[in-house]
Coordinates of C-alpha atoms in Angstrom, one line a residue:
X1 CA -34.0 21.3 70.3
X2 CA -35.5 18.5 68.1
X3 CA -38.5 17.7 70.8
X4 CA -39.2 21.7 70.7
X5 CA -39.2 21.4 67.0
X6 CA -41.4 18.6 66.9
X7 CA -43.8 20.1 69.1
X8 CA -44.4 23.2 67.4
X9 CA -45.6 21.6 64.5
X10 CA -48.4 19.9 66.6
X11 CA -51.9 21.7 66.5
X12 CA -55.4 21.2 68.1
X13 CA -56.8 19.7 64.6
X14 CA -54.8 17.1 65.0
X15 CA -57.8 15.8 67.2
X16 CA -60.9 18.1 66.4
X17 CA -61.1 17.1 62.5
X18 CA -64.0 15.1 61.5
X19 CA -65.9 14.0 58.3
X20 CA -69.1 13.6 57.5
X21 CA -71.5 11.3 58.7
X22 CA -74.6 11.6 56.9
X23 CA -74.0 8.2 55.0
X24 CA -73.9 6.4 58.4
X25 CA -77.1 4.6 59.5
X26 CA -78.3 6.1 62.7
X27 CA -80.9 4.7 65.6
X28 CA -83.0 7.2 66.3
X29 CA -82.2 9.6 69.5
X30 CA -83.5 8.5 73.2
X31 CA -83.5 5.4 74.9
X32 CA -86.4 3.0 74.4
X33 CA -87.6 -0.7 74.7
X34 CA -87.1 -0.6 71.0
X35 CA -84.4 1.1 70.6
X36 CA -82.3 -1.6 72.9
X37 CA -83.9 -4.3 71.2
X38 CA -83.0 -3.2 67.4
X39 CA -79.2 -2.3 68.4
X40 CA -79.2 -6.2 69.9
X41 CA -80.8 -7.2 66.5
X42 CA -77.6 -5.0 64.5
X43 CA -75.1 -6.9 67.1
X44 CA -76.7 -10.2 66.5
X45 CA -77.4 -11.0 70.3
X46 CA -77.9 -14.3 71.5
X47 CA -80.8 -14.6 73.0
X48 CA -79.0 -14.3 76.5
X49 CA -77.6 -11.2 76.2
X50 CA -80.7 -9.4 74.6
X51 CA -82.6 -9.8 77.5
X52 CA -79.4 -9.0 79.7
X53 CA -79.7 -5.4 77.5
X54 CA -83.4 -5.2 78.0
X55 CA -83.2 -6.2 82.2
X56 CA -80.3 -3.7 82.5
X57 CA -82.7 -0.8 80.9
X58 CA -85.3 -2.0 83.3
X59 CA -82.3 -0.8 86.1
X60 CA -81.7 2.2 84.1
X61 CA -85.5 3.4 84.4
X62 CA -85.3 2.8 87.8
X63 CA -82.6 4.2 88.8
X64 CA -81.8 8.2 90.4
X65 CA -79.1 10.0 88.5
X66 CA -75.6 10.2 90.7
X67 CA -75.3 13.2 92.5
X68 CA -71.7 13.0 94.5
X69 CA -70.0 15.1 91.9
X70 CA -70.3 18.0 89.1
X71 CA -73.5 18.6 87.5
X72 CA -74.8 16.4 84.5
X73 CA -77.6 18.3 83.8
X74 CA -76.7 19.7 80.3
X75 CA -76.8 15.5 79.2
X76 CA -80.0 15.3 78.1
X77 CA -80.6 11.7 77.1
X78 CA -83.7 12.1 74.9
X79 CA -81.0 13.6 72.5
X80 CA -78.2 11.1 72.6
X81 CA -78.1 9.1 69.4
X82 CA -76.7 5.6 70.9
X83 CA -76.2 2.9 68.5
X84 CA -74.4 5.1 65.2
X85 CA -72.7 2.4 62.6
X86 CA -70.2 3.8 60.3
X87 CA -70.6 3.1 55.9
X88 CA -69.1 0.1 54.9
X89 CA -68.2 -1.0 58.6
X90 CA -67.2 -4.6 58.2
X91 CA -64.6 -5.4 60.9
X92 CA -61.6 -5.5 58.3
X93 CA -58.1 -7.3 59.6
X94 CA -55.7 -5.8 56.2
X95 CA -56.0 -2.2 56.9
X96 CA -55.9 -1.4 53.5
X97 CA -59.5 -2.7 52.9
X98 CA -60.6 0.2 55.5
X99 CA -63.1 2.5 54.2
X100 CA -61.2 6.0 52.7
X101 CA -62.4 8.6 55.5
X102 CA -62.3 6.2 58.9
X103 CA -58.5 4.8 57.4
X104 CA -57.7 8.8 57.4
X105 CA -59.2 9.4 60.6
X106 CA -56.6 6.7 62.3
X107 CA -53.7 7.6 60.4
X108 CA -53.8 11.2 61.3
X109 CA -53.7 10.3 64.7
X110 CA -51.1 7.6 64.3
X111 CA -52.8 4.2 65.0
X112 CA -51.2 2.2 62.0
X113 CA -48.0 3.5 62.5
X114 CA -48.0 2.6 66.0
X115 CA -48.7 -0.5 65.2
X116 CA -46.1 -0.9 62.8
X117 CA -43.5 0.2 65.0
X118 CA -44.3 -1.1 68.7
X119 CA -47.5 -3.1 69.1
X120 CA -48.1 -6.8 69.2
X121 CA -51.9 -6.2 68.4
X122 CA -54.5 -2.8 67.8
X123 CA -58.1 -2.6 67.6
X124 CA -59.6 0.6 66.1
X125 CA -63.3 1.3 67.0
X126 CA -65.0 4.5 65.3
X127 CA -68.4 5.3 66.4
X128 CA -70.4 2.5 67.7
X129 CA -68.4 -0.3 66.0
X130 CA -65.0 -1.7 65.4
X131 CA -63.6 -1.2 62.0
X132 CA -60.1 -2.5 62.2
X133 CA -58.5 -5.5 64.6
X134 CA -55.3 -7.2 64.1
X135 CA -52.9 -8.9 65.9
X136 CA -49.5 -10.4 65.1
X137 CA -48.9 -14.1 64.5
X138 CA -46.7 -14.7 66.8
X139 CA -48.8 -13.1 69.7
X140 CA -51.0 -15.5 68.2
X141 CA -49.4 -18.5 68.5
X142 CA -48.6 -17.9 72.2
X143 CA -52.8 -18.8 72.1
X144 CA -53.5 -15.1 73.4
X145 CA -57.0 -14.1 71.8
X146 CA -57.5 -10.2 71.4
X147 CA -60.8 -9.5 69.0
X148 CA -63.5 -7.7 69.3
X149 CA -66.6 -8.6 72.0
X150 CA -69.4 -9.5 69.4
X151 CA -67.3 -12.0 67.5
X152 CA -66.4 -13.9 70.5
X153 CA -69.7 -14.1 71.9
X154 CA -70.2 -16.5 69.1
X155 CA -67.0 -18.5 69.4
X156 CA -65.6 -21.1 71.5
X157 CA -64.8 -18.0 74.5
X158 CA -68.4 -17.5 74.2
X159 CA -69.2 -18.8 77.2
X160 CA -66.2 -17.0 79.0
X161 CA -67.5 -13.7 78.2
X162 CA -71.0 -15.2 79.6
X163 CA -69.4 -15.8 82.9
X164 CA -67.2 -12.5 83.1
X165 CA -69.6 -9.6 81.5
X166 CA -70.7 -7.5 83.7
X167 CA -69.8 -9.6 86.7
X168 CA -67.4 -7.1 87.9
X169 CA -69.3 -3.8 87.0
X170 CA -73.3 -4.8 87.7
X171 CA -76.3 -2.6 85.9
X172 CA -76.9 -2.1 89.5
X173 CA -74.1 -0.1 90.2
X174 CA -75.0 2.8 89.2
X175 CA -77.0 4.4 86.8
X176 CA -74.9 4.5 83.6
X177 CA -73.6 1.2 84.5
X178 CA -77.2 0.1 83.6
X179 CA -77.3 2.4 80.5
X180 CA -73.8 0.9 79.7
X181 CA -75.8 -2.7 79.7
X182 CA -78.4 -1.5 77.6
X183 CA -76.5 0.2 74.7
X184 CA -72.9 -1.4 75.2
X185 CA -71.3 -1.8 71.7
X186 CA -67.9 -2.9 70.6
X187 CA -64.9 -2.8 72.5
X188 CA -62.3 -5.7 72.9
X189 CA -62.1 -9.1 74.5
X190 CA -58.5 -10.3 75.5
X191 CA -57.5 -13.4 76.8
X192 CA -54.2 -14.3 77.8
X193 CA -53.4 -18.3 79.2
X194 CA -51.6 -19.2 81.9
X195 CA -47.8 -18.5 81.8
X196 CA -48.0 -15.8 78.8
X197 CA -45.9 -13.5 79.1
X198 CA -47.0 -11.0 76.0
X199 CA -43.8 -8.9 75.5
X200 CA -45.2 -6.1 73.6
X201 CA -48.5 -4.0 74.3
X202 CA -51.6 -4.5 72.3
X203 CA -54.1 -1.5 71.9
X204 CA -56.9 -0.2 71.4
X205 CA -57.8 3.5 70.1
X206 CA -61.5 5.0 70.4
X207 CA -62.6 7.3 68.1
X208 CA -66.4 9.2 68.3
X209 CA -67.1 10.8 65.3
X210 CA -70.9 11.7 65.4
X211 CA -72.3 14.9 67.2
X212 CA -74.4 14.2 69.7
X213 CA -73.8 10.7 69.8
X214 CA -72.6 7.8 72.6
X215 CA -70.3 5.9 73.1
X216 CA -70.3 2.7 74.7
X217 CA -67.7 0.3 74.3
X218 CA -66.6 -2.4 76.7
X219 CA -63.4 -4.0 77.3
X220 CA -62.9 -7.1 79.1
X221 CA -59.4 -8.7 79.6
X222 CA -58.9 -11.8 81.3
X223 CA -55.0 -12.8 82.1
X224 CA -54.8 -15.9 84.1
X225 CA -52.2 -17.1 86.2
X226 CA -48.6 -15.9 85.7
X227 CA -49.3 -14.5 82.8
X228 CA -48.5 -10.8 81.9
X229 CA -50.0 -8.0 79.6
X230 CA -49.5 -4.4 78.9
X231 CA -52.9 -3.1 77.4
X232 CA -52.7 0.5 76.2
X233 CA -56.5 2.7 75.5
X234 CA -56.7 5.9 73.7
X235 CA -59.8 8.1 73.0
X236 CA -60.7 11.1 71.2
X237 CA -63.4 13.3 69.3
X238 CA -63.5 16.2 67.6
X239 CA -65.6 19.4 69.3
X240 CA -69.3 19.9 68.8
X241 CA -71.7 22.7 69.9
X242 CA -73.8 19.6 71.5
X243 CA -73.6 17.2 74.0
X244 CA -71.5 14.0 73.2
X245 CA -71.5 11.0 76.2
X246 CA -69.1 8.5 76.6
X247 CA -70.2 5.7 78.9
X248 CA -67.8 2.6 78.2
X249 CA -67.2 -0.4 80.7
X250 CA -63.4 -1.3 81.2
X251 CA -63.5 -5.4 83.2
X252 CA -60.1 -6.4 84.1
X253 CA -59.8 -10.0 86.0
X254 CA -55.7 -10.2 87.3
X255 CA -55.0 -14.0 87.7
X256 CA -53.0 -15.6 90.5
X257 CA -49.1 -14.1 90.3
X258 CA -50.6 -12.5 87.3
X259 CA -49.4 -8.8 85.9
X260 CA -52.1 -6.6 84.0
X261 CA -50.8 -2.6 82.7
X262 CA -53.7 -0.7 82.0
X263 CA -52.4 2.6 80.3
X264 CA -54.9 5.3 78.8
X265 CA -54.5 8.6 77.4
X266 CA -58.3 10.6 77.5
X267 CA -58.6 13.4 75.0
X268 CA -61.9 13.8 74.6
X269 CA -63.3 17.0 73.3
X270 CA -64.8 19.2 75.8
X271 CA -68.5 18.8 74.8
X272 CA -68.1 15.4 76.2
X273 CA -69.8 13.6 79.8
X274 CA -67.5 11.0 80.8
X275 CA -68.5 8.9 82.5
X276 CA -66.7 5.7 82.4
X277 CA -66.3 2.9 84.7
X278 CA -63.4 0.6 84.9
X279 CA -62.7 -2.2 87.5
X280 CA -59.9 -4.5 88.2
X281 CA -60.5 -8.1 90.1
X282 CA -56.4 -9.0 91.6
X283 CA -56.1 -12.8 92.9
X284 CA -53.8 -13.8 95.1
X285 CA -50.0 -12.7 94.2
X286 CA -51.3 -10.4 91.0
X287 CA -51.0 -6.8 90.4
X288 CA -52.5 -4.3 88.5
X289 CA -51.2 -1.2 87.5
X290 CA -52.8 2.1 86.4
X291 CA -51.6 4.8 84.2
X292 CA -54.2 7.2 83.5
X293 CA -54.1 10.8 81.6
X294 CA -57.3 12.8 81.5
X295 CA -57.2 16.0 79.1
X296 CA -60.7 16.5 77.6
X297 CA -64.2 16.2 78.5
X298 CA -66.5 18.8 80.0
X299 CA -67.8 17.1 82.6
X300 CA -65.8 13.6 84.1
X301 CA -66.7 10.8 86.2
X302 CA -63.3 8.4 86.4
X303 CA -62.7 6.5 89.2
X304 CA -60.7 3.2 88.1
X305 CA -60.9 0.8 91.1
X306 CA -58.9 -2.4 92.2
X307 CA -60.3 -5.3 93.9
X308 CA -57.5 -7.1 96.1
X309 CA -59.1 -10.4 96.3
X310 CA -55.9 -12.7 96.9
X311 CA -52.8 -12.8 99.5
X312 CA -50.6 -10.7 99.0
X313 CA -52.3 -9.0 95.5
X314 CA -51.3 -5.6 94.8
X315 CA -52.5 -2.2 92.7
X316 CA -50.3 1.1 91.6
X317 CA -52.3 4.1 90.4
X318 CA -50.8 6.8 88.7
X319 CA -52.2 9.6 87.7
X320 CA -52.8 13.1 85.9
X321 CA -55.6 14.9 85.0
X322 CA -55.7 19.0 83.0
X323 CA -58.7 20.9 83.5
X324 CA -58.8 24.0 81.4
X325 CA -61.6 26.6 80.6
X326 CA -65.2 24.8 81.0
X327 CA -63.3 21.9 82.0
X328 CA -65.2 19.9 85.7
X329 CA -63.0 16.8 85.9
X330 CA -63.9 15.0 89.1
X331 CA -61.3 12.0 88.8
X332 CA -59.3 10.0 91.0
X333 CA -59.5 5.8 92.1
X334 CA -60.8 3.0 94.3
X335 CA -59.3 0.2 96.3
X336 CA -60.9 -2.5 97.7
X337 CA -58.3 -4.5 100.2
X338 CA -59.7 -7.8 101.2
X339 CA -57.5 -9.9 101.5
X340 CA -54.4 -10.2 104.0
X341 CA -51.2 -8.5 102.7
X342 CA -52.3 -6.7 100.2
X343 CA -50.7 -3.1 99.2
X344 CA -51.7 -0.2 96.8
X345 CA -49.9 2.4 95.8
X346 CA -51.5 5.9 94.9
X347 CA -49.9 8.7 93.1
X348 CA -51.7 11.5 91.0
X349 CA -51.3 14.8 89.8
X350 CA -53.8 17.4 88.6
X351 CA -53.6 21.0 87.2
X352 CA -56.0 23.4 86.2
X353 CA -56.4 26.4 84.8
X354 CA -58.4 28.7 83.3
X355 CA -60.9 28.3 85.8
X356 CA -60.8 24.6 85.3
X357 CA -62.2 22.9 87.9
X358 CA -59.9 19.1 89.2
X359 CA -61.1 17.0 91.7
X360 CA -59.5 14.2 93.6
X361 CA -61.6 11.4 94.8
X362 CA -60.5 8.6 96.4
X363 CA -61.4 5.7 98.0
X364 CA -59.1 3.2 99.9
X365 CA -61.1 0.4 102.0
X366 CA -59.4 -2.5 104.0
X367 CA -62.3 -5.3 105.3
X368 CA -61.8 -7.6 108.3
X369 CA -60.1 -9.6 105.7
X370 CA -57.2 -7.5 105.2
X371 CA -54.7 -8.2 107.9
X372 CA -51.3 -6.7 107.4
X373 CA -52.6 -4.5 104.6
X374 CA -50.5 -1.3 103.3
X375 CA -52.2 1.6 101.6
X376 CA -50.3 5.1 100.5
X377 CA -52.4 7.7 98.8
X378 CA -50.5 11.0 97.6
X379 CA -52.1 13.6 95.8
X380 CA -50.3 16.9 94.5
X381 CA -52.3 19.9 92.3
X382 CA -50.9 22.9 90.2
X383 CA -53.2 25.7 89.7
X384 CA -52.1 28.1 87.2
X385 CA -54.1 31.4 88.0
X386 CA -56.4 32.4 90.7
X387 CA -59.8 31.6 88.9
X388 CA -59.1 28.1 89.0
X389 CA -59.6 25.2 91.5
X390 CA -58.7 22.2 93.1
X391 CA -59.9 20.0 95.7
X392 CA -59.0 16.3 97.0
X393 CA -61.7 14.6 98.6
X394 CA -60.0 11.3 100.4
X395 CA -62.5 8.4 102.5
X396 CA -60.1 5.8 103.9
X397 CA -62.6 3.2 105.6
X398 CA -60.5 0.6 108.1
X399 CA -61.9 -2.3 109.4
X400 CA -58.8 -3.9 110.8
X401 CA -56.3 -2.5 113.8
X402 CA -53.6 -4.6 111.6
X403 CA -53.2 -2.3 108.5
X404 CA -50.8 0.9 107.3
X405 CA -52.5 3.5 105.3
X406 CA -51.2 6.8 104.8
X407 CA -52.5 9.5 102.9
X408 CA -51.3 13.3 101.9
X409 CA -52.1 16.3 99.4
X410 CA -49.7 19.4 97.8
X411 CA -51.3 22.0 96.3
X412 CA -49.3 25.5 95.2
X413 CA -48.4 27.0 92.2
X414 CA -45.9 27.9 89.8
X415 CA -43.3 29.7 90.9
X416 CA -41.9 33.0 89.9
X417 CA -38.4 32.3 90.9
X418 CA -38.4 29.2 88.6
X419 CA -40.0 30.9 85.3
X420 CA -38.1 33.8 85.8
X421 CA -34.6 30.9 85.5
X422 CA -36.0 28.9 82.6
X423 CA -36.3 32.6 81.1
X424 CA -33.0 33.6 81.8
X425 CA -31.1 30.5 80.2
X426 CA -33.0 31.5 77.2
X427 CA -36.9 30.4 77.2
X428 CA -40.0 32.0 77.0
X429 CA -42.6 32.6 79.3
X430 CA -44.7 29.9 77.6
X431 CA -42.2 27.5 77.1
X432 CA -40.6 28.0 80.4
X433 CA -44.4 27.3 82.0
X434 CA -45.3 24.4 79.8
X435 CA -42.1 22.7 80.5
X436 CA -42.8 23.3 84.7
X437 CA -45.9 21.3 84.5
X438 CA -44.5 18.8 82.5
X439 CA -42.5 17.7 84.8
X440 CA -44.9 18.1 87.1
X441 CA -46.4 15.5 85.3
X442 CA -43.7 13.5 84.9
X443 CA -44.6 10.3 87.4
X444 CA -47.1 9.2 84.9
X445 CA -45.6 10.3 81.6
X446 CA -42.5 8.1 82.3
X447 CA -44.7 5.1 82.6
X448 CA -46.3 5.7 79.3
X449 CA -45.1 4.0 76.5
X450 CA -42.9 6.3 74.3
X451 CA -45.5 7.4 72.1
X452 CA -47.7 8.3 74.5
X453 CA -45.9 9.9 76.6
X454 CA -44.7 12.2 73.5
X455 CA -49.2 12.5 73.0
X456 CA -49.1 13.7 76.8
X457 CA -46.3 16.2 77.1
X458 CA -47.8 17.4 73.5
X459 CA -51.0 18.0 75.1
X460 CA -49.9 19.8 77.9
X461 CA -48.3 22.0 75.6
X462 CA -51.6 22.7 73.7
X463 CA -53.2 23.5 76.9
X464 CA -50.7 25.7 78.1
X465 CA -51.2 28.4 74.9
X466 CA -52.6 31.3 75.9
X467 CA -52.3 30.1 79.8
X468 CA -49.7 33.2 80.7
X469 CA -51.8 35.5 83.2

């Protein structure tokens, strides 16, 4: 009775207030020559990476826009501010030397408090820079480095980063992997040394404030061999009548008999394109593991992907993505197997309602390379009405006769019998159907830290208002 109590008091401002931003100091909208060069003159660039921003826009020009899933048409680049610096936005390390409004933005959605209570490190970007990075001393000590990107571009990891941006995701990718090396701005660099074991998560919380803005952060974590690190993202913005894009890089290199957790929780609001690209790099003995929640956007483009470059590497993916009214969330993962004995492990769930439209895409491929290779892909999806949709769209590409891949897909709905229990021990219709796809949920939210999990189950909750047909 306590949880029910607890989430009642939770309400959708909790993520669509904003303040104002007219004090912050703007590019203009578009995407020019100049533009790229003055955001590398606000980062101060070296020379290197400058002309990395102005070769990837080159790629950008050149480049068709995807067309494998929803329509992007509404993003109209021309109008997309993408370089927006908050007032008085000195990277601060006390949190009480924050500015007033970005400190309140953060601690209505919990950040300091989580990181007084359960965190051995947070970063807190708002807009197109970070604000806020900390991490404790005796996280420290172990020599793990977690700051921001621009800052150690200019220390001694500077030429680290040189030799791991962008090596993983390309400009030539695609094409807002080329915009994303044009524009990219703030994010976090981690580096964990060999035998670390970091025994508490460190985090990172994105916040877009701006209408009509970008954002564009990239993350690159590099945890060498035997080490071990559970990394935790969260995202959010409030709802505009105009088109907001997020378009941020996630690099993840998994050393030998490493152990990376990537955990995210997506709330974006549902004026926003994502379209994010995150990609993991597993030497021999590592493993990588997903845990990915996708609740806003109106338009999404998410496919994490694993590359199994060592013996006996391995990835887990888990999985759930909500699309309500407006709501085209084409999600779902890749893994590259090249290497003998590797294994990945797949395991989503998606609901939609309201005429929401979830898709599943997948992609499992095993080279020449991968003798004795094991691959299982499951997929299940809840649709809550009959105006809603789901599809799964699976490509399993296998190059050698020695390999196990398997692959299946649910879809039904709620059932009548079960609402019609939960009713008669004393719930209502609401709670009874909230509660359902909760636990239909349930594989990823109990791999979420606590808090999260709590921020998931919450969400689902929200959704579910008005969801009774």
């Amino acid at each position: 009775m306590k949880e029910k109590a607890v989430v009642s008091d939770i309400n959708r401002s909790m993520y669509d207030f904003r303040y104002s931003d007219e004090d912050a100091f703007k590019l203009e909208q578009g995407l020019t020559p100049e533009i790229v060069a003055q955001i590398s003159k606000e980062k101060n660039d070296p020379e290197w990476m400058a002309d990395f921003r102005q070769k990837s826009l080159e790629i950008y020009n050149r480049m068709e826009m995807p067309n494998w899933g929803p329509s992007i048409q509404g993003l109209d680049m021309d109008h997309i501010l993408t370089y927006v610096r908050p007032k008085d936005n000195k990277m601060q390390n006390d949190w009480n030397d924050v500015p007033t409004d970005i400190k309140d933005t953060f601690e209505k959605l919990g950040i300091p408090q989580a990181e007084r209570e359960s965190l051995a490190g947070v970063g807190a970007q708002y807009d197109s820079e970070l604000v806020y990075h900390n991490v404790k001393k005796e996280v420290a000590e172990q020599g793990v480095i977690y700051s921001d990107v621009e800052s150690a571009l200019w220390g001694p990891y500077g030429d680290m980063i040189r030799e791991h941006f962008m090596k993983l995701i390309t400009p030539n990718d695609h094409k807002f992997a080329a915009l994303h090396g044009a524009v990219w701005s703030g994010g976090s660099f981690v580096y964990v040394p060999a035998g670390v074991k970091v025994e508490i998560p460190l985090q990172s919380y994105f916040r877009l404030n701006a209408a009509g803005a970008g954002q564009f952060e990239h993350t690159l974590i590099i945890v060498e061999e035997g080490a071990d690190l559970h990394f935790i993202e969260g995202c959010s913005a409030p709802k505009y009548n105009v088109a907001n894009l997020h378009a941020g890089a996630v690099e993840l290199f998994v050393g030998k008999n490493a152990k990376l957790r990537y955990s995210t929780i997506e709330n974006w609001s549902k004026n926003m394109y994502n379209l994010n690209t995150k990609r993991a790099k597993v030497e021999e003995g590592g493993k990588i593991e997903w845990i990915s929640g996708s609740f806003g956007s109106h338009v999404s483009y998410l496919y994490p992907m694993s590359v199994l470059n060592g013996k006996g590497a391995r990835s887990e993916f888990s999985g759930v993505t909500f699309a309500g009214a407006g709501q085209n969330l084409d999600t779902g993962c890749k893994v590259l197997h090249n290497a003998p004995e590797t294994s990945s492990y797949v395991n989503t769930r998606s609901i939609s309602k309201g005429g929401g439209i979830s898709t599943f895409r997948s992609s499992v491929v095993m080279t020449r390379n991968a003798e004795g290779s094991k691959a299982s892909v499951s997929c299940a999806s809840l649709m809550l009405d009959d105006i809603s949709r789901s599809d799964t769209i699976p490509a399993m590409d296998i190059r050698t006769p020695n390999a196990d891949v398997g692959h299946e897909a649910k879809i039904g709905r709620i059932s009548d019998e079960t609402v019609f229990y939960l009713m008669s021990r004393g719930m209502s219709e609401e709670d009874a159907r909230a509660l359902i796809v909760s636990g239909f949920a349930d594989n990823v939210g109990k791999e979420l830290p606590l808090e999260y999990a709590v921020e998931m189950n919450n969400l689902i909750r929200l959704e579910m208002k008005g969801a009774i047909s």
